[in-house]
CSV table of C-alpha atoms and ligand atoms in Angstrom, one decimal:
chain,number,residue,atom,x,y,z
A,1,UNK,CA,0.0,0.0,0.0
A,2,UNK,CA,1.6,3.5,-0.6
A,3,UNK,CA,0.3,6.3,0.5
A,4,UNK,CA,-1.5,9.2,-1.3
A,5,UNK,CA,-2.7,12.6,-0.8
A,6,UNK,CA,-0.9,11.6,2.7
A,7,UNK,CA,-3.5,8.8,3.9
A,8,UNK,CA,-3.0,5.1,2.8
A,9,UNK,CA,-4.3,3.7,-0.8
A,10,UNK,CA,-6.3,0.5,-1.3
A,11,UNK,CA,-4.4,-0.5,-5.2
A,12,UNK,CA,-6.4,-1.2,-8.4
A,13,UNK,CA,-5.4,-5.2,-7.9
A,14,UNK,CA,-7.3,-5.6,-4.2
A,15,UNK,CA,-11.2,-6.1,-5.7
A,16,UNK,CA,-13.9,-7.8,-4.9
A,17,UNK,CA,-16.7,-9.3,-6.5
A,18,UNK,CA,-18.9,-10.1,-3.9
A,19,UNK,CA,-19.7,-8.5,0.3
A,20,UNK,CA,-19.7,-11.8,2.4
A,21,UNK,CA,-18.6,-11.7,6.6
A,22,UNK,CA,-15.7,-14.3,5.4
A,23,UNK,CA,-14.0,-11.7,3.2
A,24,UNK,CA,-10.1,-10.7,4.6
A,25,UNK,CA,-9.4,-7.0,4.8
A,26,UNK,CA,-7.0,-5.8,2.4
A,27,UNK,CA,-6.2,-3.2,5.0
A,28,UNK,CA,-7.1,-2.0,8.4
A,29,UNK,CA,-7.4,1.7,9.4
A,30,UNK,CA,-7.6,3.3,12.5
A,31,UNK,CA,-10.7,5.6,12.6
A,32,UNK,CA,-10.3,9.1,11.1
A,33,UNK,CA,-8.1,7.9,8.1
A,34,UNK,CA,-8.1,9.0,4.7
A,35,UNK,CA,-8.2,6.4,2.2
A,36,UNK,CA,-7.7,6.2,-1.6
A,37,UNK,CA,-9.2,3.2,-3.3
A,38,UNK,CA,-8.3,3.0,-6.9
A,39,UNK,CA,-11.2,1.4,-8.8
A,40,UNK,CA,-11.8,-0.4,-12.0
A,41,UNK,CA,-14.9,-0.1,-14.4
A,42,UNK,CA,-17.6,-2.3,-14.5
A,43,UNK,CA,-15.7,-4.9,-17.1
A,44,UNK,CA,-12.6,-5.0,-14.4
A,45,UNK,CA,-10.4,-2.6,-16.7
A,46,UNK,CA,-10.9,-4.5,-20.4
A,47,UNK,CA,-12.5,-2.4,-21.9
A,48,UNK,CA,-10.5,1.2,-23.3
A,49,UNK,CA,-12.0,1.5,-26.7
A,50,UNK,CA,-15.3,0.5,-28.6
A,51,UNK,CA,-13.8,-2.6,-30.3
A,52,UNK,CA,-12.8,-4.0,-26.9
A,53,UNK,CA,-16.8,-4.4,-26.1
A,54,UNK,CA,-17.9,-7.5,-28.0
A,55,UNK,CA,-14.7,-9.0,-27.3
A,56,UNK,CA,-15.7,-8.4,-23.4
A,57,UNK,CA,-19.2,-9.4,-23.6
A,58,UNK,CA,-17.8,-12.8,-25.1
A,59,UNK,CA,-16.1,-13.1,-21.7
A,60,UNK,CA,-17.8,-11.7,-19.2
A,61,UNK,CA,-19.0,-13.2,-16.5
A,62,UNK,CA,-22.2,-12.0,-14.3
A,63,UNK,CA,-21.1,-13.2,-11.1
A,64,UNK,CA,-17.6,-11.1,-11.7
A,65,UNK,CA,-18.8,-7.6,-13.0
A,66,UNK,CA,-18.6,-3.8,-11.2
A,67,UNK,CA,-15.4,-4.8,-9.0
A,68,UNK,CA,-15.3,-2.9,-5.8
A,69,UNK,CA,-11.9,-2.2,-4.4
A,70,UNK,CA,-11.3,-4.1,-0.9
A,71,UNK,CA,-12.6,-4.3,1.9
A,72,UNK,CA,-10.9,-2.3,4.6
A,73,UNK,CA,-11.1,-2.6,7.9
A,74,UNK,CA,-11.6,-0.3,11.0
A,75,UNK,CA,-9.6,-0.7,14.0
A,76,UNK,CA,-12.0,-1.3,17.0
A,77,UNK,CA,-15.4,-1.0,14.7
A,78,UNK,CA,-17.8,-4.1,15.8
A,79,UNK,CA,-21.7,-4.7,15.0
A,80,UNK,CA,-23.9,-1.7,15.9
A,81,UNK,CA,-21.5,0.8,15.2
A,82,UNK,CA,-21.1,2.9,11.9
A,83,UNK,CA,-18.7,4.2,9.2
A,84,UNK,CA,-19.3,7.5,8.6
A,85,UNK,CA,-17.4,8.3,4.9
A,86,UNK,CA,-17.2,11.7,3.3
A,87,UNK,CA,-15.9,11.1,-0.2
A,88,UNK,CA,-13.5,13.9,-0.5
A,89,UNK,CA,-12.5,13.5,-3.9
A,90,UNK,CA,-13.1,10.7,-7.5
A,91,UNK,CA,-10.7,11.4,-9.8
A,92,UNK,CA,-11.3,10.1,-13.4
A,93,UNK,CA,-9.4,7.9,-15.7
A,94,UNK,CA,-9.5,9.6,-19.2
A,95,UNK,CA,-11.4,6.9,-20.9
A,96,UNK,CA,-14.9,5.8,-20.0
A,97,UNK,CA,-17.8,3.3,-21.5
A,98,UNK,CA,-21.2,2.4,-22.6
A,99,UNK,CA,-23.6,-0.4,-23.8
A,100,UNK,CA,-26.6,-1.5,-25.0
A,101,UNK,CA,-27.1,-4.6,-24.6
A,102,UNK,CA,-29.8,-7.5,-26.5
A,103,UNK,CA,-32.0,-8.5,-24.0
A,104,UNK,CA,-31.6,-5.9,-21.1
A,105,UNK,CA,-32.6,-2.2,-20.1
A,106,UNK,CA,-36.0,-0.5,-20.6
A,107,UNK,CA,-35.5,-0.9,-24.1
A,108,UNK,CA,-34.6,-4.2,-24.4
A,109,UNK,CA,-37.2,-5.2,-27.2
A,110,UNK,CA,-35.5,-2.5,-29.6
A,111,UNK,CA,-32.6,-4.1,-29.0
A,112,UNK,CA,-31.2,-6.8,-31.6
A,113,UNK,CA,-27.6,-6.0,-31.2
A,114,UNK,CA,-25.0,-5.1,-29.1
A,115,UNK,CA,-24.3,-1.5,-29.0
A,116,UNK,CA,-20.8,0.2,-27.2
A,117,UNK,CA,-19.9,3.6,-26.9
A,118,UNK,CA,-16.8,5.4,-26.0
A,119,UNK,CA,-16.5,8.4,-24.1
A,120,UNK,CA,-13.4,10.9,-23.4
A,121,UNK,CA,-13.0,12.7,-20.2
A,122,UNK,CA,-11.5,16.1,-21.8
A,123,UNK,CA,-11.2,18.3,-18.5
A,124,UNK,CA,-14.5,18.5,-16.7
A,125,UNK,CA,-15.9,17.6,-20.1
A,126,UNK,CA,-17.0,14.0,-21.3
A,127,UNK,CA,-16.5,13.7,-25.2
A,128,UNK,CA,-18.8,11.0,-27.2
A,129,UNK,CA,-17.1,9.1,-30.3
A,130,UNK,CA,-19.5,11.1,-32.2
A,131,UNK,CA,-18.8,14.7,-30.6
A,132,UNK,CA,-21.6,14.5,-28.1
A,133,UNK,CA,-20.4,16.8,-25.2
A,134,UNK,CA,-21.5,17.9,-21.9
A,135,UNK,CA,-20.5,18.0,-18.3
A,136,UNK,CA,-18.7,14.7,-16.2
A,137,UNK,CA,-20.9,14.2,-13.1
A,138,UNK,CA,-18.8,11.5,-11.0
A,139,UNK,CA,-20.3,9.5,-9.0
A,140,UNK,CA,-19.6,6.0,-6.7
A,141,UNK,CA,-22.0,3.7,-7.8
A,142,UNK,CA,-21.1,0.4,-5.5
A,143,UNK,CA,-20.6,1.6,-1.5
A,144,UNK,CA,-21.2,-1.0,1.7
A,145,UNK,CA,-19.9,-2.8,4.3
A,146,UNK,CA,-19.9,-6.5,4.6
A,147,UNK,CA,-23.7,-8.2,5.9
A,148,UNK,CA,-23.2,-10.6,8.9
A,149,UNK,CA,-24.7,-13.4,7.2
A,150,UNK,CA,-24.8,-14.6,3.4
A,151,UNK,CA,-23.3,-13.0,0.4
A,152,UNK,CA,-24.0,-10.0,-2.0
A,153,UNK,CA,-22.3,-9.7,-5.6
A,154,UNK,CA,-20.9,-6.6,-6.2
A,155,UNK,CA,-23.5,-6.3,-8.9
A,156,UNK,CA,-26.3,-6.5,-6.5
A,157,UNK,CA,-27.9,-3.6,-3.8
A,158,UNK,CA,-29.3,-4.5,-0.4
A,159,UNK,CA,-29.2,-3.6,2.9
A,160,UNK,CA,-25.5,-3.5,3.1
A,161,UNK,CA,-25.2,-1.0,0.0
A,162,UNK,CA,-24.3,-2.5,-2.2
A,163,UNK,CA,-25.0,-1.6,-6.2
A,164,UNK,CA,-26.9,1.2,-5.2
A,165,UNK,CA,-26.6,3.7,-8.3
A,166,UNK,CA,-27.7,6.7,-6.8
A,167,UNK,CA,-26.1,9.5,-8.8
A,168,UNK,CA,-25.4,12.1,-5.7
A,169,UNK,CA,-22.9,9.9,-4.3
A,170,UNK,CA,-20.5,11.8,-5.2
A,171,UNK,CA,-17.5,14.4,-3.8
A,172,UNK,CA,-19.2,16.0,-0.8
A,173,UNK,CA,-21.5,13.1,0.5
A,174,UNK,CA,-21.5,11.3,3.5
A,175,UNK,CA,-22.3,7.4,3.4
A,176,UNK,CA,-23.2,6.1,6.9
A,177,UNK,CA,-22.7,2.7,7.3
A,178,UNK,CA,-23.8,0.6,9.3
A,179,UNK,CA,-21.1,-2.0,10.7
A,180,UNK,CA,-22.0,-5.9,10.6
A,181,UNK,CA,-19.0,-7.6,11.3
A,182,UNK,CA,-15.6,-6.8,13.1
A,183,UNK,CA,-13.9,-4.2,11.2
A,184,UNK,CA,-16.9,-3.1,9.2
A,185,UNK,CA,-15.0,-3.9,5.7
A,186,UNK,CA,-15.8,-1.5,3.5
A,187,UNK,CA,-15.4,-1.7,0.1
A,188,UNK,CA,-16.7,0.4,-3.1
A,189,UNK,CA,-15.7,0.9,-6.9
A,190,UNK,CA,-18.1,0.9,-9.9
A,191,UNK,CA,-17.6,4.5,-10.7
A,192,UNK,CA,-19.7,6.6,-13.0
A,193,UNK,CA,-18.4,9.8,-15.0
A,194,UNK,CA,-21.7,10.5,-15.5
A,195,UNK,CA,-25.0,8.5,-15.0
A,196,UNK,CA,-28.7,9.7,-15.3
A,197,UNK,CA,-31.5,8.5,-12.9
A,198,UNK,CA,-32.2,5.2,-13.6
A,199,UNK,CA,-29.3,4.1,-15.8
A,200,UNK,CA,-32.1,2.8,-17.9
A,201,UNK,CA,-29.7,0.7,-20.8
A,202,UNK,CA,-27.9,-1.1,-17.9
A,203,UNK,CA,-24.9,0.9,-18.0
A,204,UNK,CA,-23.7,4.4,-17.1
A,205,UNK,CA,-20.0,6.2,-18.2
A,206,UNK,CA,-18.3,3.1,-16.7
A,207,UNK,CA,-14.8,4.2,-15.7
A,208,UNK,CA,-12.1,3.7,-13.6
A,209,UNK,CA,-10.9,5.9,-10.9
A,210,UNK,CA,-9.4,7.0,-7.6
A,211,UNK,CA,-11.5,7.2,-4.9
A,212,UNK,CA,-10.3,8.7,-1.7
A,213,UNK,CA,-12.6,9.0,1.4
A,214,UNK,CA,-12.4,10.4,5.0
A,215,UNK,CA,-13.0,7.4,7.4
A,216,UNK,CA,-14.6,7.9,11.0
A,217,UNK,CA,-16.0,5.0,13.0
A,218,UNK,CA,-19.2,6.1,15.2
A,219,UNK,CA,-19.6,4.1,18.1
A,220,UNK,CA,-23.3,2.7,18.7
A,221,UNK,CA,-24.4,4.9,16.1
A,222,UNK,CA,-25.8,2.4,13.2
A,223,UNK,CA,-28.8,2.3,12.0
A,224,UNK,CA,-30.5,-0.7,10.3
A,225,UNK,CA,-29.7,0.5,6.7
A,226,UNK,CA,-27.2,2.2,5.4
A,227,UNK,CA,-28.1,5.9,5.3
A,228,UNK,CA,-26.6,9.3,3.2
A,229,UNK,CA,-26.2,13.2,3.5
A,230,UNK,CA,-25.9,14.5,0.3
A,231,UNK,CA,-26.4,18.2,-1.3
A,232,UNK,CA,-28.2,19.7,2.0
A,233,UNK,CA,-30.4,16.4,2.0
A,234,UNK,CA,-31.3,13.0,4.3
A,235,UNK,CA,-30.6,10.1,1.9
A,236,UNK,CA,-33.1,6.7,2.6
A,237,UNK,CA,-33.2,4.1,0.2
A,238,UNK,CA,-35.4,1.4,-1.1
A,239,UNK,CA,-34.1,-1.8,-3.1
A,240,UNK,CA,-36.8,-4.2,-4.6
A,241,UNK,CA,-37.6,-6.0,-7.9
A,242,UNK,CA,-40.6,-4.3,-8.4
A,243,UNK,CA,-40.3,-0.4,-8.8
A,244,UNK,CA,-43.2,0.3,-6.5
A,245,UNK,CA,-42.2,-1.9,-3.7
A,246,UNK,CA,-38.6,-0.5,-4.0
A,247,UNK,CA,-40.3,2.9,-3.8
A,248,UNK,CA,-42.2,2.1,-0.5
A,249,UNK,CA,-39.4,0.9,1.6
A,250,UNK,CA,-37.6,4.0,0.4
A,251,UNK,CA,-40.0,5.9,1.6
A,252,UNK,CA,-40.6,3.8,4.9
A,253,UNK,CA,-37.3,4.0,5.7
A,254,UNK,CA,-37.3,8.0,5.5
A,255,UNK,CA,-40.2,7.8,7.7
A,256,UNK,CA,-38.3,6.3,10.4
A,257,UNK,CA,-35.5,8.6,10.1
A,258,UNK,CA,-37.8,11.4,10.7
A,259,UNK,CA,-39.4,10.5,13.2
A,260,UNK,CA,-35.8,9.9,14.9
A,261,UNK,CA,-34.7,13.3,13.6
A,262,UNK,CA,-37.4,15.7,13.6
A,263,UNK,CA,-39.4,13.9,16.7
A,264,UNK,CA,-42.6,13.4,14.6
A,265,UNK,CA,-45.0,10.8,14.2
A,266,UNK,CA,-45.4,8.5,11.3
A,267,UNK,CA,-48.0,9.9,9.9
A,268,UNK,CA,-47.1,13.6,10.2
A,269,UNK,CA,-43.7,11.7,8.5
A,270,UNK,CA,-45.6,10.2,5.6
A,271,UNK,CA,-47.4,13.9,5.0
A,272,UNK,CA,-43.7,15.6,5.6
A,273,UNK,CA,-42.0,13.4,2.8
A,274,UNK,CA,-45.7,14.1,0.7
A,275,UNK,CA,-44.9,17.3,0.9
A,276,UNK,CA,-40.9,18.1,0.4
A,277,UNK,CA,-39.4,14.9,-0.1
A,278,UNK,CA,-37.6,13.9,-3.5
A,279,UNK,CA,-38.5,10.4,-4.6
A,280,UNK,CA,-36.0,9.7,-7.2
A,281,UNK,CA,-34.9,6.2,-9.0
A,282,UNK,CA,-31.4,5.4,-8.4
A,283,UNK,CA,-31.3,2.1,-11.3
A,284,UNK,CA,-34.2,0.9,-13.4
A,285,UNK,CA,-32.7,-1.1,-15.6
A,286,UNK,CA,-34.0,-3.9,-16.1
A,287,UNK,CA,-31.5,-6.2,-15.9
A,288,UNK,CA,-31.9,-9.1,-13.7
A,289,UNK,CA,-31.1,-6.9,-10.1
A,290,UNK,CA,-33.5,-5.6,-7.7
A,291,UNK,CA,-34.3,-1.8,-8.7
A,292,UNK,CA,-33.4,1.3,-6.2
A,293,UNK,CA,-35.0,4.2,-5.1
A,294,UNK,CA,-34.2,6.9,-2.4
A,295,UNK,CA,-35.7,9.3,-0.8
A,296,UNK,CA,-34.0,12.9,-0.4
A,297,UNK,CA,-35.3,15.1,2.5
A,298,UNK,CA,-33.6,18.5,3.5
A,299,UNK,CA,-31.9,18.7,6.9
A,300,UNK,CA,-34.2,20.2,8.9
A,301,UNK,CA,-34.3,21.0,12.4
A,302,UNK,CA,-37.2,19.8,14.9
A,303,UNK,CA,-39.7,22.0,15.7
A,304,UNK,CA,-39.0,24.2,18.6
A,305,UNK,CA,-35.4,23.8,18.1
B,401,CA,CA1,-23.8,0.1,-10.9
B,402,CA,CA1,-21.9,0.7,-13.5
């Protein structure tokens, strides 16, 4: 491990494929660390130009896509406790990818053939093969910690994290994680250079990256799920196969939160979220993973201060 932006670096060759309690930490921290993972793209770094795709798709296998880099461990962190991880700064490799692909994504039955597309990061620019440009928007699209029991591919969300696909986890969010197992292992990669709600082909601007990441372990502190602050907001989240179901745990899990937070009940919560909360779809896809959806709810204070 050598060090970077002076805290420790998790290298592109420590990955994952899957957030199991048997996994062994690639590191261990001690809490307030900063941490640069390097990650790969979803096709584990084989794909760098459009030709590269069919040749990859030939290969690929489902239980080995979207890599995350490690897990790490937290010196002292046990179950019931929680990571708390600001993402300080993602930091693009300059090529990234796309695909269509027969059989999958909203538009699967338009879809005879496989499709790829290149894109160039060109400053804070991304650049189609065919001169499409406009703004990168990076973004961590796999984040958790290992669950206590049973295993998650990297490829899937749940109530660890997981493949979560929620565009404003980005530079500036806080992930709060709840801890499982000794040493919480986190582990995230499957960075976006850009990525619109839902994702709806399957893929996003699939890139590599360095990830680094302020680590603080919170005593006690978890909640059942993994939680967010992001852009002034409360982050819940919801993952199901069916978009509606995916949508109420979302928004029964923001209900909790505020009536933790803002000391209201349930039902004042329900007519709270009604009436200022975002429900947005994280990944819609379509192909063959539970769906996500979060809720975003500003930071308020409680009434009466
Ligand atoms: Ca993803
Ligand atoms: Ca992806």
């Amino acid at each position: 491990m050598s060090g970077g932006r002076g805290g420790r670096t998790v290298g592109r060759e420590r990955i994952t494929y899957h957030f199991g309690p048997e996994l062994e930490p690639v590191l261990e921290i001690e809490s307030g660390e900063t941490v640069t993972f390097e990650t790969l793209d979803a096709s584990s770094g084989r794909v760098r130009q459009a030709s590269d795709i069919p040749a990859y798709m030939r290969i690929r296998d489902p239980g080995r896509v979207n890599p995350a880099s490690g897990p790490i461990a937290v010196r002292g962190a046990e179950a019931g406790d929680e990571l708390r991880v600001e993402i300080l700064a993602i930091e693009l490799e300059d090529v990234g990818w796309c695909r269509l692909t027969p059989g999958a994504g909203v538009m699967r039955d338009e879809i005879d053939e496989l499709h790829g597309m290149i894109f160039h990061v060109v400053g804070d620019e991304l650049v189609s093969e065919t001169g499409i440009r406009f703004p990168t928007r990076p973004m961590v699209g796999v984040i958790g910690t290992c669950p206590a029991e049973g295993r998650y591919v990297t490829a899937e969300p749940g109530p660890h994290g997981g493949n979560l696909d929620f565009n404003d986890v980005m530079v500036g969010t806080v992930a709060h994680l709840p801890v499982f197992v000794p040493g919480g292992l986190l582990a995230l990669g499957d960075v976006h250079a850009s990525m619109g709600d839902g994702e709806v082909s399957g893929t996003a601007v699939e890139i590599s990256a360095r990830v680094t990441v302020r680590v603080e372990l919170v005593k006690g502190a978890a909640r059942a799920r993994p939680w967010f602050e992001a852009a002034g907001c409360w982050l819940t989240y919801g993952t199901a196969p069916d978009l509606e179901e995916a949508v109420r745990i979302a928004v029964s899990e923001m209900a909790t939160f505020l009536e933790d937070r803002l000391r209201v009940s349930r039902p004042e919560a329900f007519l709270l979220i009604s009436a200022r909360g975002d429900v947005r779809i994280g990944q819609s896809a379509r192909c063959g993973i539970d769906q996500t959806v979060r809720v975003l709810f500003p930071r308020l204070a409680p009434a009466g201060g």
